[in-house]
PDB file of C-alpha atoms in Angstrom:
ATOM      1  CA  UNK J  57      26.496  79.490  35.081  1.00 49.00           C
ATOM      2  CA  UNK J  58      23.074  80.699  36.112  1.00 50.00           C
ATOM      3  CA  UNK J  59      19.943  78.825  37.043  1.00 55.00           C
ATOM      4  CA  UNK J  60      16.366  79.935  36.654  1.00 58.00           C
ATOM      5  CA  UNK J  61      17.256  82.880  34.448  1.00 60.00           C
ATOM      6  CA  UNK J  62      17.748  85.343  37.338  1.00 68.00           C
ATOM      7  CA  UNK J  63      21.510  85.333  37.388  1.00 72.00           C
ATOM      8  CA  UNK J  64      21.719  83.363  40.638  1.00 73.00           C
ATOM      9  CA  UNK J  65      23.996  80.361  40.948  1.00 79.00           C
ATOM     10  CA  UNK J  66      22.614  76.997  42.098  1.00 79.00           C
ATOM     11  CA  UNK J  67      24.754  77.234  45.248  1.00 85.00           C
ATOM     12  CA  UNK J  68      22.830  80.338  46.339  1.00 84.00           C
ATOM     13  CA  UNK J  69      19.531  78.470  45.957  1.00 83.00           C
ATOM     14  CA  UNK J  70      20.849  75.607  48.096  1.00 89.00           C
ATOM     15  CA  UNK J  71      22.056  78.009  50.806  1.00 91.00           C
ATOM     16  CA  UNK J  72      18.694  79.783  50.821  1.00 91.00           C
ATOM     17  CA  UNK J  73      16.850  76.462  51.101  1.00 93.00           C
ATOM     18  CA  UNK J  74      19.008  75.363  54.035  1.00 94.00           C
ATOM     19  CA  UNK J  75      18.471  78.684  55.829  1.00 94.00           C
ATOM     20  CA  UNK J  76      14.724  78.466  55.241  1.00 94.00           C
ATOM     21  CA  UNK J  77      14.602  74.941  56.691  1.00 94.00           C
ATOM     22  CA  UNK J  78      16.646  76.026  59.723  1.00 95.00           C
ATOM     23  CA  UNK J  79      14.324  78.967  60.356  1.00 94.00           C
ATOM     24  CA  UNK J  80      11.222  76.772  60.036  1.00 94.00           C
ATOM     25  CA  UNK J  81      12.698  74.155  62.369  1.00 94.00           C
ATOM     26  CA  UNK J  82      13.667  76.796  64.917  1.00 93.00           C
ATOM     27  CA  UNK J  83      10.188  78.264  64.819  1.00 91.00           C
ATOM     28  CA  UNK J  84       8.594  74.868  65.306  1.00 92.00           C
ATOM     29  CA  UNK J  85      10.900  74.038  68.213  1.00 91.00           C
ATOM     30  CA  UNK J  86      10.183  77.399  69.824  1.00 88.00           C
ATOM     31  CA  UNK J  87       6.443  76.838  69.506  1.00 87.00           C
ATOM     32  CA  UNK J  88       6.696  73.406  71.127  1.00 83.00           C
ATOM     33  CA  UNK J  89       8.715  74.796  74.029  1.00 81.00           C
ATOM     34  CA  UNK J  90       6.414  77.769  74.507  1.00 79.00           C
ATOM     35  CA  UNK J  91       3.224  75.723  74.400  1.00 77.00           C
ATOM     36  CA  UNK J  92       4.699  73.012  76.625  1.00 71.00           C
ATOM     37  CA  UNK J  93       5.520  75.512  79.360  1.00 66.00           C
ATOM     38  CA  UNK J  94       2.300  77.460  78.945  1.00 64.00           C
ATOM     39  CA  UNK J  95      -0.073  74.502  79.226  1.00 57.00           C
ATOM     40  CA  UNK J  96       1.739  73.061  82.244  1.00 56.00           C
ATOM     41  CA  UNK J  97       2.897  69.906  80.514  1.00 55.00           C
ATOM     42  CA  UNK J  98       6.545  70.828  80.953  1.00 54.00           C
ATOM     43  CA  UNK J  99       7.815  68.740  83.893  1.00 56.00           C
ATOM     44  CA  UNK J 100      10.056  71.409  85.395  1.00 52.00           C
ATOM     45  CA  UNK J 101       8.619  74.649  84.123  1.00 52.00           C
ATOM     46  CA  UNK J 102      10.026  77.951  85.285  1.00 49.00           C
ATOM     47  CA  UNK J 103       7.469  78.185  88.104  1.00 54.00           C
ATOM     48  CA  UNK J 104       6.504  74.526  88.134  1.00 62.00           C
ATOM     49  CA  UNK J 105       4.912  72.793  91.085  1.00 74.00           C
ATOM     50  CA  UNK J 106       7.544  70.069  91.333  1.00 78.00           C
ATOM     51  CA  UNK J 107       8.663  71.058  94.863  1.00 83.00           C
ATOM     52  CA  UNK J 108       5.063  70.859  96.093  1.00 85.00           C
ATOM     53  CA  UNK J 109       4.583  67.469  94.440  1.00 84.00           C
ATOM     54  CA  UNK J 110       7.753  66.168  96.127  1.00 88.00           C
ATOM     55  CA  UNK J 111       6.454  67.474  99.443  1.00 91.00           C
ATOM     56  CA  UNK J 112       3.091  65.750  98.839  1.00 91.00           C
ATOM     57  CA  UNK J 113       4.888  62.485  98.055  1.00 92.00           C
ATOM     58  CA  UNK J 114       6.978  62.727 101.228  1.00 93.00           C
ATOM     59  CA  UNK J 115       3.810  63.190 103.300  1.00 93.00           C
ATOM     60  CA  UNK J 116       2.110  60.285 101.544  1.00 94.00           C
ATOM     61  CA  UNK J 117       5.133  58.043 102.118  1.00 94.00           C
ATOM     62  CA  UNK J 118       5.171  58.894 105.825  1.00 93.00           C
ATOM     63  CA  UNK J 119       8.581  60.574 105.681  1.00 93.00           C
ATOM     64  CA  UNK J 120       7.200  63.740 107.319  1.00 92.00           C
ATOM     65  CA  UNK J 121       4.213  64.448 109.554  1.00 93.00           C
ATOM     66  CA  UNK J 122       1.382  66.911 108.890  1.00 93.00           C
ATOM     67  CA  UNK J 123       2.945  69.697 110.985  1.00 94.00           C
ATOM     68  CA  UNK J 124       6.230  69.467 109.079  1.00 94.00           C
ATOM     69  CA  UNK J 125       4.278  69.329 105.810  1.00 94.00           C
ATOM     70  CA  UNK J 126       2.381  72.526 106.648  1.00 93.00           C
ATOM     71  CA  UNK J 127       5.575  74.309 107.731  1.00 92.00           C
ATOM     72  CA  UNK J 128       7.396  73.365 104.531  1.00 91.00           C
ATOM     73  CA  UNK J 129       4.395  74.169 102.341  1.00 90.00           C
ATOM     74  CA  UNK J 130       4.168  77.643 103.890  1.00 90.00           C
ATOM     75  CA  UNK J 131       7.877  78.133 103.262  1.00 87.00           C
ATOM     76  CA  UNK J 132       7.431  77.107  99.627  1.00 84.00           C
ATOM     77  CA  UNK J 133       4.598  79.601  99.147  1.00 82.00           C
ATOM     78  CA  UNK J 134       6.597  82.440 100.679  1.00 80.00           C
ATOM     79  CA  UNK J 135       9.714  81.573  98.715  1.00 71.00           C
ATOM     80  CA  UNK J 136      11.916  81.357 101.800  1.00 63.00           C
ATOM     81  CA  UNK J 137      14.082  78.404 102.691  1.00 64.00           C
ATOM     82  CA  UNK J 138      13.016  76.521 105.831  1.00 58.00           C
ATOM     83  CA  UNK J 139      15.416  76.034 108.699  1.00 58.00           C
ATOM     84  CA  UNK J 140      16.694  72.439 108.988  1.00 58.00           C
TER      85      UNK J 140
END
């Protein structure tokens, strides 16, 4: 049995519709992820500033002093791990 006069079964139309919806959903999800990381709204982006914010919070809470803060901040900028 054909549908639409093109010799295509209704099952083929359903499969095509499902694939189209999956592709559209994947594109939309990709756009959200890309824009979220690009605009800096992603909480832990690939090069996010979360470590610096944690360091700022530790200084504000009095857990570390200014000298320790500066030493750790320099280590974060250089990408090296500070000595304990």
